[in-house]
Every structure is written in C-alpha cells, then in structure tokens.
Coordinates of C-alpha atoms in Angstrom, one line a residue:
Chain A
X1 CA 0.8 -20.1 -0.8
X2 CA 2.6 -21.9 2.1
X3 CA 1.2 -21.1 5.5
X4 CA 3.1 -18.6 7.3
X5 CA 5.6 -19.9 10.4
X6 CA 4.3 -16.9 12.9
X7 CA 1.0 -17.2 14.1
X8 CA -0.4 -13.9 12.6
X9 CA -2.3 -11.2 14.3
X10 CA -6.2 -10.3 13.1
X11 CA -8.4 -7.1 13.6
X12 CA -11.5 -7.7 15.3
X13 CA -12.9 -7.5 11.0
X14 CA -11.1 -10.8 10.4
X15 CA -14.2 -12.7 9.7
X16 CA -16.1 -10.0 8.0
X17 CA -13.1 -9.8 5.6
X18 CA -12.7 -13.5 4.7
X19 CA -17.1 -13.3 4.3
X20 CA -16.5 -10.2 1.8
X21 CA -14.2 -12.6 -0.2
X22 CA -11.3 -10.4 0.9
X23 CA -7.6 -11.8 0.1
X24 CA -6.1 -11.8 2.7
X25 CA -2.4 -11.4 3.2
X26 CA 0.3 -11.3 6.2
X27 CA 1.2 -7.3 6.4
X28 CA 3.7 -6.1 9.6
X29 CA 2.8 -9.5 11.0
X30 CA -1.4 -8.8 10.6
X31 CA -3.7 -10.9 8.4
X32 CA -4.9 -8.6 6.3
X33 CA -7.1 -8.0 3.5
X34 CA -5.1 -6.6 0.3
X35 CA -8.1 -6.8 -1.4
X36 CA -11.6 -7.7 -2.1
X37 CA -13.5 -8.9 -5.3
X38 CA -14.2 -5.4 -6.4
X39 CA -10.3 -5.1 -7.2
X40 CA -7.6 -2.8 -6.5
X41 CA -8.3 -0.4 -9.1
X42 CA -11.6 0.1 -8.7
X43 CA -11.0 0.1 -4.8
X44 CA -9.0 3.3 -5.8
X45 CA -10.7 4.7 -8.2
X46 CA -14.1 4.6 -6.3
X47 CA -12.1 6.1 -2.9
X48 CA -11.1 8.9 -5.0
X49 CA -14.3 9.5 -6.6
X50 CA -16.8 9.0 -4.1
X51 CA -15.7 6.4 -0.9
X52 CA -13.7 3.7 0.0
X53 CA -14.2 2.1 3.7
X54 CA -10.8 0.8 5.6
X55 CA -10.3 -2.0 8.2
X56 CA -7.2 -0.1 9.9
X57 CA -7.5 -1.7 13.3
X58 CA -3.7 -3.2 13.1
X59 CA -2.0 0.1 13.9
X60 CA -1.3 0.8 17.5
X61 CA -1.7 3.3 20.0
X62 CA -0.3 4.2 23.2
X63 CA -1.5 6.4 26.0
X64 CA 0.3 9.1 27.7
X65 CA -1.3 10.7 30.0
X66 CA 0.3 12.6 33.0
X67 CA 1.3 16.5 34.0
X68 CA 4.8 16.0 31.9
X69 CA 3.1 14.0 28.8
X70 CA 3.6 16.9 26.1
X71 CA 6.8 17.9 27.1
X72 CA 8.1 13.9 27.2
X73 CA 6.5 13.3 24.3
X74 CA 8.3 16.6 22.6
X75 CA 11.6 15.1 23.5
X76 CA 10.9 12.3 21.2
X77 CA 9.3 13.7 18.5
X78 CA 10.4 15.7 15.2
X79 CA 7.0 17.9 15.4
X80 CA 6.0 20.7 18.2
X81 CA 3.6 18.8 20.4
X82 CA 3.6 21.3 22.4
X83 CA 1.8 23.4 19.4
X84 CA -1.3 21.3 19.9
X85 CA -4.5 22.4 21.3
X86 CA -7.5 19.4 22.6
X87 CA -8.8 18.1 20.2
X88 CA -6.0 18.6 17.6
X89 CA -3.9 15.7 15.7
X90 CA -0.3 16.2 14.5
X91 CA 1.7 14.6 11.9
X92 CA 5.0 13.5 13.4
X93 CA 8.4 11.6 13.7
X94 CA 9.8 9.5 16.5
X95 CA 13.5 10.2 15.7
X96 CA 16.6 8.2 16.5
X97 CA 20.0 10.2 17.4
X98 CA 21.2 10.3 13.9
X99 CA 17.8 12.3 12.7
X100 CA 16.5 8.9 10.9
X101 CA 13.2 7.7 11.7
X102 CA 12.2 5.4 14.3
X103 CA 8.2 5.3 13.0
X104 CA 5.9 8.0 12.1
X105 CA 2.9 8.4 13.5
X106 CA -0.1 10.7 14.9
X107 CA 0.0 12.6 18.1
X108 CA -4.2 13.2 19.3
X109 CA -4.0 16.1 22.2
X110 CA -7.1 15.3 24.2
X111 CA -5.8 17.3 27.4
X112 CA -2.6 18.9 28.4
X113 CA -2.0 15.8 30.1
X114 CA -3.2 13.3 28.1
X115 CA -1.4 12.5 24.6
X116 CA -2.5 9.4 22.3
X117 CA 0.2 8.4 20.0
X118 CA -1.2 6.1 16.6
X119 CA 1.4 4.5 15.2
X120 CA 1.9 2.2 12.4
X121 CA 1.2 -1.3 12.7
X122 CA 4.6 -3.2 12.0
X123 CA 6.8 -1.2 14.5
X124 CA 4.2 -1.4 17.2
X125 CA 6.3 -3.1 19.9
X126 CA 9.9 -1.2 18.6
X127 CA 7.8 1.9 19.4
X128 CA 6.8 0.8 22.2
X129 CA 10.0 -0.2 23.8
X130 CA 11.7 3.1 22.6
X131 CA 9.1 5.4 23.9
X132 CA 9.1 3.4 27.6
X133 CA 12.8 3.1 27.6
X134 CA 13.0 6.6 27.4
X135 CA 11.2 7.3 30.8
X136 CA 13.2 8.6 33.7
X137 CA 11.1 10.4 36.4
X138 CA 7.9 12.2 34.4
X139 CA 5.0 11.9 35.8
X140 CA 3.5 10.3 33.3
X141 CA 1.7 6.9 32.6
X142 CA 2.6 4.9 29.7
X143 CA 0.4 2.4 28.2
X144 CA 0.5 0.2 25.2
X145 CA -3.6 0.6 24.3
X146 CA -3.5 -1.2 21.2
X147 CA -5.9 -4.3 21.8
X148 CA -8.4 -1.6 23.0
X149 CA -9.3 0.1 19.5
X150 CA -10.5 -0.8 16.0
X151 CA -10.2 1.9 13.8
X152 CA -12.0 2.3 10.7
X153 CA -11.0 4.5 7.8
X154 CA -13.7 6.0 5.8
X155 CA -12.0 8.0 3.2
X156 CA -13.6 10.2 -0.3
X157 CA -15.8 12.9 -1.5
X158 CA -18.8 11.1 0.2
X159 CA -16.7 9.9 3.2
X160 CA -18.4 13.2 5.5
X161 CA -22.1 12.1 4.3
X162 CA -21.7 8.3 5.1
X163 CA -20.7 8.6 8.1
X164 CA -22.9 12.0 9.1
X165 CA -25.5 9.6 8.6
X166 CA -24.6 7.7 11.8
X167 CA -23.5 10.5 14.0
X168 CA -25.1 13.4 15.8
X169 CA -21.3 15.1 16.0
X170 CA -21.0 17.5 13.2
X171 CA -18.6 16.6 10.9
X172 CA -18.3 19.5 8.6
X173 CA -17.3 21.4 11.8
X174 CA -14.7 19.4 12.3
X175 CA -11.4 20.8 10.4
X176 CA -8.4 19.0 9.1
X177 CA -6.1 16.8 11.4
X178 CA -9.0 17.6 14.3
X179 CA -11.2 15.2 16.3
X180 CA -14.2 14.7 18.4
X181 CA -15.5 12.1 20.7
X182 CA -18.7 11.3 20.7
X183 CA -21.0 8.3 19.4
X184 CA -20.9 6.5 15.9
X185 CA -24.4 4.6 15.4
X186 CA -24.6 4.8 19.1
X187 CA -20.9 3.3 20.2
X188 CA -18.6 5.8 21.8
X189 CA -15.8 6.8 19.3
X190 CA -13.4 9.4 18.6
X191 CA -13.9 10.5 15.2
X192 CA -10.5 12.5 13.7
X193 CA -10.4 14.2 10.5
X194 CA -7.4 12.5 9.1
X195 CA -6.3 10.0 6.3
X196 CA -4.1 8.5 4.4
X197 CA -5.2 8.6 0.5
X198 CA -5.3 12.2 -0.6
X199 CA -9.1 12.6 -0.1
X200 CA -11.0 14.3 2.6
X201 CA -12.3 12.0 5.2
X202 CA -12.2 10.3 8.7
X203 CA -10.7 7.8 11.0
X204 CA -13.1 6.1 13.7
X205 CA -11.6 5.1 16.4
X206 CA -13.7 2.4 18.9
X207 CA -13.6 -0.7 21.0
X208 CA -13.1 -3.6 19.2
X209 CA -16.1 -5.8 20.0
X210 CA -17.7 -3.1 18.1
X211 CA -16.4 -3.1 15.0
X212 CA -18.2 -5.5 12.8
X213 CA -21.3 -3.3 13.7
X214 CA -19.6 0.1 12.7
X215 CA -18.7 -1.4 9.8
X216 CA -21.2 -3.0 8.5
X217 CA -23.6 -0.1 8.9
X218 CA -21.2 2.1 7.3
X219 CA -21.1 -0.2 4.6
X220 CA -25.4 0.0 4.7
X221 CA -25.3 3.5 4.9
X222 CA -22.8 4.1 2.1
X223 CA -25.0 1.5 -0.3
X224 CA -25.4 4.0 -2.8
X225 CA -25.6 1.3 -5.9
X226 CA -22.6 -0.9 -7.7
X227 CA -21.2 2.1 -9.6
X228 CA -21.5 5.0 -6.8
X229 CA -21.8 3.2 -3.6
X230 CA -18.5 3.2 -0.6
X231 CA -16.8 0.1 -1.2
X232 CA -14.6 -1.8 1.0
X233 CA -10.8 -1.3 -0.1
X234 CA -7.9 -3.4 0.7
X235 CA -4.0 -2.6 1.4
X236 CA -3.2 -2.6 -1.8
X237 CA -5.2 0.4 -2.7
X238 CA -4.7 2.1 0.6
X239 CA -0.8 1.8 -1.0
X240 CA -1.5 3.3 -4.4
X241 CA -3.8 6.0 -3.1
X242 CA -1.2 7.0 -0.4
X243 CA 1.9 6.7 -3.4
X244 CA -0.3 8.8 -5.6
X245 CA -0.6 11.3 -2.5
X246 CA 2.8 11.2 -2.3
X247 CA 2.9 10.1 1.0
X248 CA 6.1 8.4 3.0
X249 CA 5.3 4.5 4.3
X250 CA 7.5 3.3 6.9
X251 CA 9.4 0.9 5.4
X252 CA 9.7 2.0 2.0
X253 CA 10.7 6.0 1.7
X254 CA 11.4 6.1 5.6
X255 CA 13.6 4.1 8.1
X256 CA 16.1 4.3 10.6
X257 CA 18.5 4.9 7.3
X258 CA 16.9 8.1 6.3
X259 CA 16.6 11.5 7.8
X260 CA 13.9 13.1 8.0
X261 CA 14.9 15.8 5.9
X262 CA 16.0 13.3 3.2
X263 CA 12.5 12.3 2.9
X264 CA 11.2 16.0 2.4
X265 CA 9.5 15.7 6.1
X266 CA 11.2 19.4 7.1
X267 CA 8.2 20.4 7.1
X268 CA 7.6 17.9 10.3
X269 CA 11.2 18.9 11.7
X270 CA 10.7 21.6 14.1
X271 CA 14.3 22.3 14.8
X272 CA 13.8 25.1 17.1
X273 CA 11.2 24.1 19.0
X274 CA 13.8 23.0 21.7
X275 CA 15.6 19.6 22.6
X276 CA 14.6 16.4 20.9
X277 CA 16.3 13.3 20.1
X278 CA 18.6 13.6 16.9
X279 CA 18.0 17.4 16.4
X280 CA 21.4 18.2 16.8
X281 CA 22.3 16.0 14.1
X282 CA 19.1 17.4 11.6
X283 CA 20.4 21.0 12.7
X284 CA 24.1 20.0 11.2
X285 CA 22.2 18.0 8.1
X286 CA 19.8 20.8 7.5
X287 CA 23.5 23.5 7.7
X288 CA 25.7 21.3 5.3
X289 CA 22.9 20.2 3.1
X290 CA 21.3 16.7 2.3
X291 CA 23.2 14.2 0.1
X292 CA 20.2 13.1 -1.7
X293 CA 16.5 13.7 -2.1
X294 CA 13.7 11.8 -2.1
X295 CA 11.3 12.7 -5.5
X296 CA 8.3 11.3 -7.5
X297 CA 9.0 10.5 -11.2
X298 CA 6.8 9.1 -13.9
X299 CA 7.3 6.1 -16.4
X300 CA 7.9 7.7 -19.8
X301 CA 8.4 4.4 -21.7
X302 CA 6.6 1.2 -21.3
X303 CA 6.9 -0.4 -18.1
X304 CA 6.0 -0.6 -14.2
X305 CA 8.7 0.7 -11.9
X306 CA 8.7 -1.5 -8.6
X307 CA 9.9 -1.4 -5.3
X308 CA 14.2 -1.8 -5.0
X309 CA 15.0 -1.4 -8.8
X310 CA 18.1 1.0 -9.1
X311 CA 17.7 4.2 -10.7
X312 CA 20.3 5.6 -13.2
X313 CA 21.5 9.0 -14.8
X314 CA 23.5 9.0 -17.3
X315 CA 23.9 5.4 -17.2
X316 CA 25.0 5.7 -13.3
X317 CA 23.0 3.5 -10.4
X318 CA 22.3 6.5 -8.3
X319 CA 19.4 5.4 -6.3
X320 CA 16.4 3.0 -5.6
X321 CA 12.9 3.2 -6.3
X322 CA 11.2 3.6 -2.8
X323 CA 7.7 2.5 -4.1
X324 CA 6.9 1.8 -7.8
X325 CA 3.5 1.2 -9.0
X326 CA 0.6 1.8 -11.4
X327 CA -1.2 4.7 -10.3
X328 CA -5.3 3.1 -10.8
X329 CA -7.0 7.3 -10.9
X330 CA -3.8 9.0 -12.2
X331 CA -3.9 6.5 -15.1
X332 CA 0.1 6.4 -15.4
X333 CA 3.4 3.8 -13.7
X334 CA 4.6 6.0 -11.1
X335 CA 7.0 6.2 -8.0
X336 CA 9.3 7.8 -5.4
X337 CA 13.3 7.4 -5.3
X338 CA 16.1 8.5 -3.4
X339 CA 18.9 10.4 -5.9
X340 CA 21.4 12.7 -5.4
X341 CA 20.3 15.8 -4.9
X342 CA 23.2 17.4 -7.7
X343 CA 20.2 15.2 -9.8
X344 CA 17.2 16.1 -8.3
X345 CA 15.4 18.5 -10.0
X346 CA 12.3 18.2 -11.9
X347 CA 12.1 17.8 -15.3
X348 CA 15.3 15.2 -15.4
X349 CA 15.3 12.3 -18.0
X350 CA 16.2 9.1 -15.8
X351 CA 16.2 5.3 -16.0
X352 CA 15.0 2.5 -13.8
X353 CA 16.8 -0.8 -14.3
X354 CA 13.1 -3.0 -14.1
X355 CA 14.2 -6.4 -14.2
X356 CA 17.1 -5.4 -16.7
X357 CA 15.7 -3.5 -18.8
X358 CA 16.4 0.3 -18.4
X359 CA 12.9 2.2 -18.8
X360 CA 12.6 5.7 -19.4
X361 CA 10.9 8.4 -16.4
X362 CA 11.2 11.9 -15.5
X363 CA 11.2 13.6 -12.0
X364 CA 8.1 15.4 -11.2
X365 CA 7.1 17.3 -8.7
X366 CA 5.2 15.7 -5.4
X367 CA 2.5 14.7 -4.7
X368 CA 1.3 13.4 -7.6
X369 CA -2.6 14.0 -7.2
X370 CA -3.8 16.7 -5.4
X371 CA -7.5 16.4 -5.0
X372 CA -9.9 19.6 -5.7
X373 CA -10.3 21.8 -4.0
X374 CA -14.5 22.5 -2.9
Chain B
X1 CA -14.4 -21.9 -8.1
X2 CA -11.6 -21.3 -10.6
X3 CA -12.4 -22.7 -14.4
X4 CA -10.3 -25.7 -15.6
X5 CA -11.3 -26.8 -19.7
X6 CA -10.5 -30.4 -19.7
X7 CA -9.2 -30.1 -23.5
X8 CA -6.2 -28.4 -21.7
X9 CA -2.6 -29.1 -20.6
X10 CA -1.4 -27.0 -17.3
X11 CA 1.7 -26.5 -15.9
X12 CA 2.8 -26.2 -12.2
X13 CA 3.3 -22.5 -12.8
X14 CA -0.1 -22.0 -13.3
X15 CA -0.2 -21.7 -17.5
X16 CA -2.0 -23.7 -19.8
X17 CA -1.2 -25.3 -23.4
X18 CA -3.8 -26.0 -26.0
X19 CA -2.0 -28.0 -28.9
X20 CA -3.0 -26.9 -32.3
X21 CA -1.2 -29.2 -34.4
X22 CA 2.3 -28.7 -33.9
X23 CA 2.0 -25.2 -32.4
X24 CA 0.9 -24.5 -28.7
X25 CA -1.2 -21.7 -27.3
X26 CA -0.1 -20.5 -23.9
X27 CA -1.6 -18.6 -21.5
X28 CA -2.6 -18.1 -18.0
X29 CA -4.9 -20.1 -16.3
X30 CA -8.4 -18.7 -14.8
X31 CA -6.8 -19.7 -11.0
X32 CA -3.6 -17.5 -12.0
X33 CA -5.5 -14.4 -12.9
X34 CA -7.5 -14.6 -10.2
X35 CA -4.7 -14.9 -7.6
X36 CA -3.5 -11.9 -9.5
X37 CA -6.0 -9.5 -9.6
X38 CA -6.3 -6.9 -12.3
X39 CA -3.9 -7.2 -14.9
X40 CA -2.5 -3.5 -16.1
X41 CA 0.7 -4.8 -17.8
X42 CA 1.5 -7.7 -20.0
X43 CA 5.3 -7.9 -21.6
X44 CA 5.2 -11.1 -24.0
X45 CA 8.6 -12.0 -26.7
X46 CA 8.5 -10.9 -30.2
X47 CA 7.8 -13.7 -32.9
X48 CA 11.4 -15.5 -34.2
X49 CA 12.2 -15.6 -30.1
X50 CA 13.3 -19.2 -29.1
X51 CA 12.6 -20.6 -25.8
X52 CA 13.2 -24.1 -23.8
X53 CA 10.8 -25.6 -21.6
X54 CA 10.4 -24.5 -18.2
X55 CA 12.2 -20.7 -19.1
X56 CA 10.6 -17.1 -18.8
X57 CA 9.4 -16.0 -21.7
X58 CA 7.6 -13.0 -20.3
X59 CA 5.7 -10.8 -17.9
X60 CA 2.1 -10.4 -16.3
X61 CA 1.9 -7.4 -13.8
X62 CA -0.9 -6.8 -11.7
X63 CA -1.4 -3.0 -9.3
X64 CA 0.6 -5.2 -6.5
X65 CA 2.8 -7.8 -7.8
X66 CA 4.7 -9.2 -11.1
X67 CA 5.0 -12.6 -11.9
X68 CA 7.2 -14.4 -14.2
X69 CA 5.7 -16.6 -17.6
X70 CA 7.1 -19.5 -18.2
X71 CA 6.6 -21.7 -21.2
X72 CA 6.0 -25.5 -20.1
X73 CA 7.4 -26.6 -23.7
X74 CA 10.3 -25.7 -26.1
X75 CA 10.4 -24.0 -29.4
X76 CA 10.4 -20.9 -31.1
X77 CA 7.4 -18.6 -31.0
X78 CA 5.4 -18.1 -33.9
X79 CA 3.0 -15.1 -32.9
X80 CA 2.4 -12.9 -29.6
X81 CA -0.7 -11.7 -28.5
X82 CA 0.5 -8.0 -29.0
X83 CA -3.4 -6.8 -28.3
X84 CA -2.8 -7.8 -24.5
X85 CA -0.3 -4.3 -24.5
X86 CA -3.5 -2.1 -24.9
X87 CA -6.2 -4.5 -23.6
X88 CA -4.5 -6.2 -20.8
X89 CA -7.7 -7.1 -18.9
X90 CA -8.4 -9.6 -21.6
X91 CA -6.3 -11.9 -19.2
X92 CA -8.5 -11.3 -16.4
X93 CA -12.3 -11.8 -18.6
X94 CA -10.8 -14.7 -20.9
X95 CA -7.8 -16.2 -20.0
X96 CA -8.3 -19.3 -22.4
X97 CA -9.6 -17.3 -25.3
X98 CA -9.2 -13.5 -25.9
X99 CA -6.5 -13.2 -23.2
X100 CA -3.8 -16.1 -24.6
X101 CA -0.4 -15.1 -25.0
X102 CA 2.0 -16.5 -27.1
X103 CA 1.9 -19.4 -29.9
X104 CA 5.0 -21.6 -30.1
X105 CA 5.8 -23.9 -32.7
X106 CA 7.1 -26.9 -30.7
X107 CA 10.5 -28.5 -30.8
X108 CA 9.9 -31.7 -29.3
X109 CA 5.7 -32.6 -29.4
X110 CA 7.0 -35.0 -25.9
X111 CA 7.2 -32.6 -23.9
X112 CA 3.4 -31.7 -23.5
X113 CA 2.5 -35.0 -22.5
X114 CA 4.4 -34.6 -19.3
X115 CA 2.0 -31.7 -18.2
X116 CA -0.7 -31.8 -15.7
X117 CA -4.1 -32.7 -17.1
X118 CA -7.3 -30.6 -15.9
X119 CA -8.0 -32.8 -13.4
X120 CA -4.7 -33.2 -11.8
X121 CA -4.1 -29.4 -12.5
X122 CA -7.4 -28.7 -9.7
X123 CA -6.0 -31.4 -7.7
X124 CA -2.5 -29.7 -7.5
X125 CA -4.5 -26.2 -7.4
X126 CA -6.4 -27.2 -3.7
X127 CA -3.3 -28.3 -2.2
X128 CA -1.0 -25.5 -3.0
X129 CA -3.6 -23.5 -1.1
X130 CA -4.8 -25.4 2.0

C-alpha cells in the first residue's frame, strides 16, 4: 500500500467513489474504483441479473471531423468504417504494419464527416500520437476530446428501465451498437447501445461537471431494494463479466504482439474493404494460416488459473493464460490462452502450471455466457 | 474500522496466532480479508506438513488477486481447516473463529513472543496505509 510515484488521473466520480466506500486502485494510470462494499461477486452477479452502474469516464475519445474523416479513419482501422451509417457504432482495431493491435476501440458515425473514436483508457496518448502522426493533407480536424466526457456504463436486464426513467429518447428503439443524442435527466448526452459485460445495456456519454448528478440519480432511479436494486460495480467485475463474455482486453489477449486474427477478431478484419495499415500482412496471415489461437478453457480440477501461468499439453509449455479468473454468475475458474492451433480444439485435456502445480482444464468453446435471448 | 482481539498475536503479513497450549491457531486477520475482498479459494497444507517461521504454508484467493500465507512460527501442522475448501467465505464473516486455518504444534514456544501485539498490530496497520 505504498503511494504511487505518478500522480494519478481521476474521473470527475472520484469523490463519489471514495464516499461509496469504493477501493480504489491505480488502473492505465486512473484512480479507480475496483470495487465497492457490495463486492465483486455480487457486483457481477447483480449486473447479470438485473444492473450494475459503471464509472467509465477514464477512456478517451478523439474527434474527427472533416470531408476525408471516414476514409482517414478507414486507413487505420481493421473494420469498414465506411459501412457505417449516423448514428451507428462499430467495433474495431487500430492496426500496426505487422496486423497486431495498436488499441481497440469504438468508432460513433454522427455525420459523414464527423467520426468519434472511444478508445481505451491506458493507450490514450499512444493512440493519440499514432492516429495524428498519421495525417498528411485530409481535411480533417483531429482532436484529443478526452477531458470533455464522463461516461457512465449502465449495464443488465433492468439497464433499459433505469435509465428510460430519466430520458424522453426511446431506448427500446434504439438497436445494438446504435446511439442517440439527446438529454439524460435534463443534461445533453449521447446515449449508445453498447457494453462491455455480456448484457444488454447503455453507455452515457456527457460533460464531466455533470456526472455526479447522472450518477447519482441513476443510482436513485435504479433503487429497487438491497437484493434487486442497480448497484455500483467496480473494475474488477467489469473484468470478470467482460472474461465471462469472452471478450479481448487490451493488454491481456491483445497487443502490438498479436494479430488480430490470432485473437479470433476476423470477424473485425475487413480485408477487402480496401487499404489499411497491416492488411497486407493479415491477407498473408489469414493465406498461410495462424500459428496459434486464442481459446477459453475451464478449470477441471481444483484451482484458479491466473493471468501469465504457462499452459501445457502433453506436459509441453505451449502457451500463457491471457486472463484467468473465477467466473462470480458462471459459478466455475475460467480463462482465455494462446496455444498452438495443431492444439486448439475444443474438448482438449490441458494443464496450467498455477504457481507449480499443474491443474487440470479443458478448451471450450467462446464466449463462455451468452445471455438469453428475450 | 477493522477488528483486532487483544488475546492475539499478529504478524507483519497480516495473520494472527492464538496460542493454545503448545499448538497455535493461524489465520487471517479481519484487516487482511477485508483488503481482499471475497474469498472463493483457500489452499491450506495437509496435517504431518512441517513449516519454519516466516515460510508459505498456503493460499487465499480472492475474484482479483492471490496472496501468499505465511506462518509467523515454526512446527509441524497438526490439523487444517479442510471446511474453508467448500465454505471459503468463512474467512471473510469470521476470520478469528469459523474461518482459521491451520493449527501448528510449535517447535520453539519463543518465537511468538516476537509478534506484534493487538495494539502494535493497528499501529502498524494505519501506517502501512497512509
């Protein structure tokens, strides 16, 4: 518990967090809260079975607005941008030359010439200075917007209810990976159908001396009672709901290491959409093969897979656990891995070496949970 | 405020000894779990297992993080708490009573008196955090 050397960043929630009890923790140089007193697991639990509210103010975003912004931000990105309508979000890759990834992040079309990119909160300024090093003679404007939005995850079955409560857009109408703008409890937002737990919900986007407001009256209007009500969840269980999800994390299943196509993001890789950094390489990756693979597997024996550990066939270090953790709704010690792909099918008996012991898992197929469909 | 019994010896690591006899109970103090968060794993040494003072003799994992248990004295264990593999939250809702962990019949009865006492074990608590 030594203070930190770097003075650390804080969301405009700081104080609401440490008044909530929430621990708070340094995360991609943030202070966050990894928690609160409720608890990871039942953070988890109750996000997957009826809401969970998220302070996700430290990721960043940056403007690009101007008549060349789709096309300039195609050239950068794995995804078609130029697929996207206003009003439409996109899952994507910023890719370096060898087809690894740079960051991934969400592209929001709100005109044909104006792109806002979300990206995650750690790689920030590396994004930054790779997207505006990049520029030659677009017309476009480039602007690191960060400072200028909380964001506020609210994320579960009840997610659409609590928040239609304080809005006059309607939500239901809104489909997956779209947004509105329009006003939140009477602050203009832009509300976006999006997530990052497995569950339906939304992502509020608004200025920053705002935010203790929206959240605290989506914390009123989500009081449902201790057992059912929208609790406040920490990074811990945004991590074990995205794991369970079976969701990449920069970082962990994805970095400038890994291609895209390693990490089962093909599906993000639109190779012939036209020019974009480190297609060529993907296009000769994608024609030869992949080495390995990443895959989900679940703890047979006793014992908690964690981030690092090696993971071996046949008494062979093949690979390393990506993420490795309990999985709080799923009820089981999960996690993802690079292996070769000669290994990688589902059903395989294989080891992780936790802490010298070798425990027993099996590959399964991603994602993990799935939730129901309504 | 975390809960510190007086009758108690603590360690730095953050476990605490109650002598019974010439056998210690260890466990994790209330300050430990609570740094933790909820327990889901405990891995604790069969009885026979001989350990000196200051070594790991096990695990306590929480949804996060894993932390190392270290005995604060020397001997060979007598009996584990093998109810903490199904009910692992005991740690967390009685981490002097239902949620001790092992019971070590002690080599050397000197080495206790060179633990912390509860006082100096809060003492030591509030300055490893400010």
């Amino acid at each position: 518990m030594t203070a930190p050397a770097l003075k650390l960043k804080s969301t405009a929630l700081n104080s609401i967090h440490r008044k909530l009890g929430g621990r708070m923790v340094e995360f991609g140089g943030w202070d966050m809260p990894v928690q609160y007193p409720a608890g990871t697991v039942e953070e988890h639990v109750r996000t997957r079975t009826h809401a969970g509210l998220f302070d996700v103010s430290h990721m960043g975003e940056i403007d690009v607005r101007g008549l060349d912004a789709v096309a300039f931000v195609n050239g950068l990105v794995s995804n078609d941008a130029s697929k996207l309508v206003d009003g439409q979000a996109q899952y994507s890759a910023l890719t370096t030359p060898e087809g690894t990834v740079i960051d991934d992040l969400l592209v929001y079309r709100f005109a044909e010439d104006h792109l806002l990119l979300v990206v995650n909160a750690g790689t920030t300024d590396k994004d930054w200075d790779w997207i505006s090093s990049h520029r030659e003679n677009e017309d476009i404007e480039l602007r690191n917007v960060s400072a200028d939005y909380c964001q506020i995850a609210f994320q579960g079955p009840d997610a659409l209810g609590i928040l239609q409560k304080l809005t006059r857009l309607p939500l239901s109408e809104i489909k997956y990976y779209h947004f509105r703008e329009g006003e939140v409890d009477g602050v203009p937002a832009i509300v976006s159908r999006t997530g990052y737990t497995g569950e339906d919900g939304f992502e509020v986007y608004a200025s920053p001396d705002k935010a203790e407001r929206l959240w605290n009256k989506s914390l009123d209007a989500g009081n449902f009672g201790a057992d059912d009500g929208v609790l406040a969840c920490g990074l811990a269980a945004r991590n074990t709901l995205r794991l369970e999800a079976g969701m990449c994390l920069y970082g962990h299943e994805i970095d400038e290491t890994t291609t895209l196509l390693e990490a089962n993001l093909g599906w993000i890789t639109k190779l012939n959409k036209g020019y974009f950094i480190g297609r060529d390489r993907l296009l000769k990756q994608k024609e030869e093969g992949i080495g390995r693979k990443l895959l989900g597997f679940e703890v047979t024996d006793r014992g908690i897979a964690r981030d690092g550990q090696d993971v071996l066939i046949d008494g062979q270090r093949v690979g390393q656990v990506t993420s490795g953790s309990p999985a709080p709704f799923l009820k089981k010690n999960i996690g993802m891995a690079y292996v070769p792909v000669e290994f990688a099918n589902e059903g395989r008996a294989i080891e992780i070496d936790v802490r010298g012991r070798r425990v027993g898992a099996q590959i399964v197929p991603l994602p993990f949970y799935k939730r129901p469909k309504q | 405020m975390a809960n510190v019994p007086e009758n108690l010896h603590y360690s730095k690591d953050h476990e605490w000894v109650r002598v019974e006899g010439d056998t210690a109970v260890i466990g994790i103090t209330d300050h430990a779990q609570d740094q933790l968060g909820d327990v889901v794993y405990v891995e604790l040494p069969r009885a026979g297992d001989e350990f000196v003072a200051n070594e790991s003799f096990g695990s306590v994992e929480s949804v996060k993080a894993v932390s190392e248990i270290f005995t604060p004295v020397s001997g060979k264990v007598a009996e584990a708490n093998d109810s903490l593999t199904d009910e692992p939250e005991k740690v967390n809702k009685d981490p002097y009573g239902d949620g001790w962990m092992i019971k070590i019949k002690m080599s050397s009865s000197g080495e206790v008196d060179s633990l912390l006492t509860a006082a100096e074990y809060e003492d030591f608590t509030k300055a490893e955090n400010e």
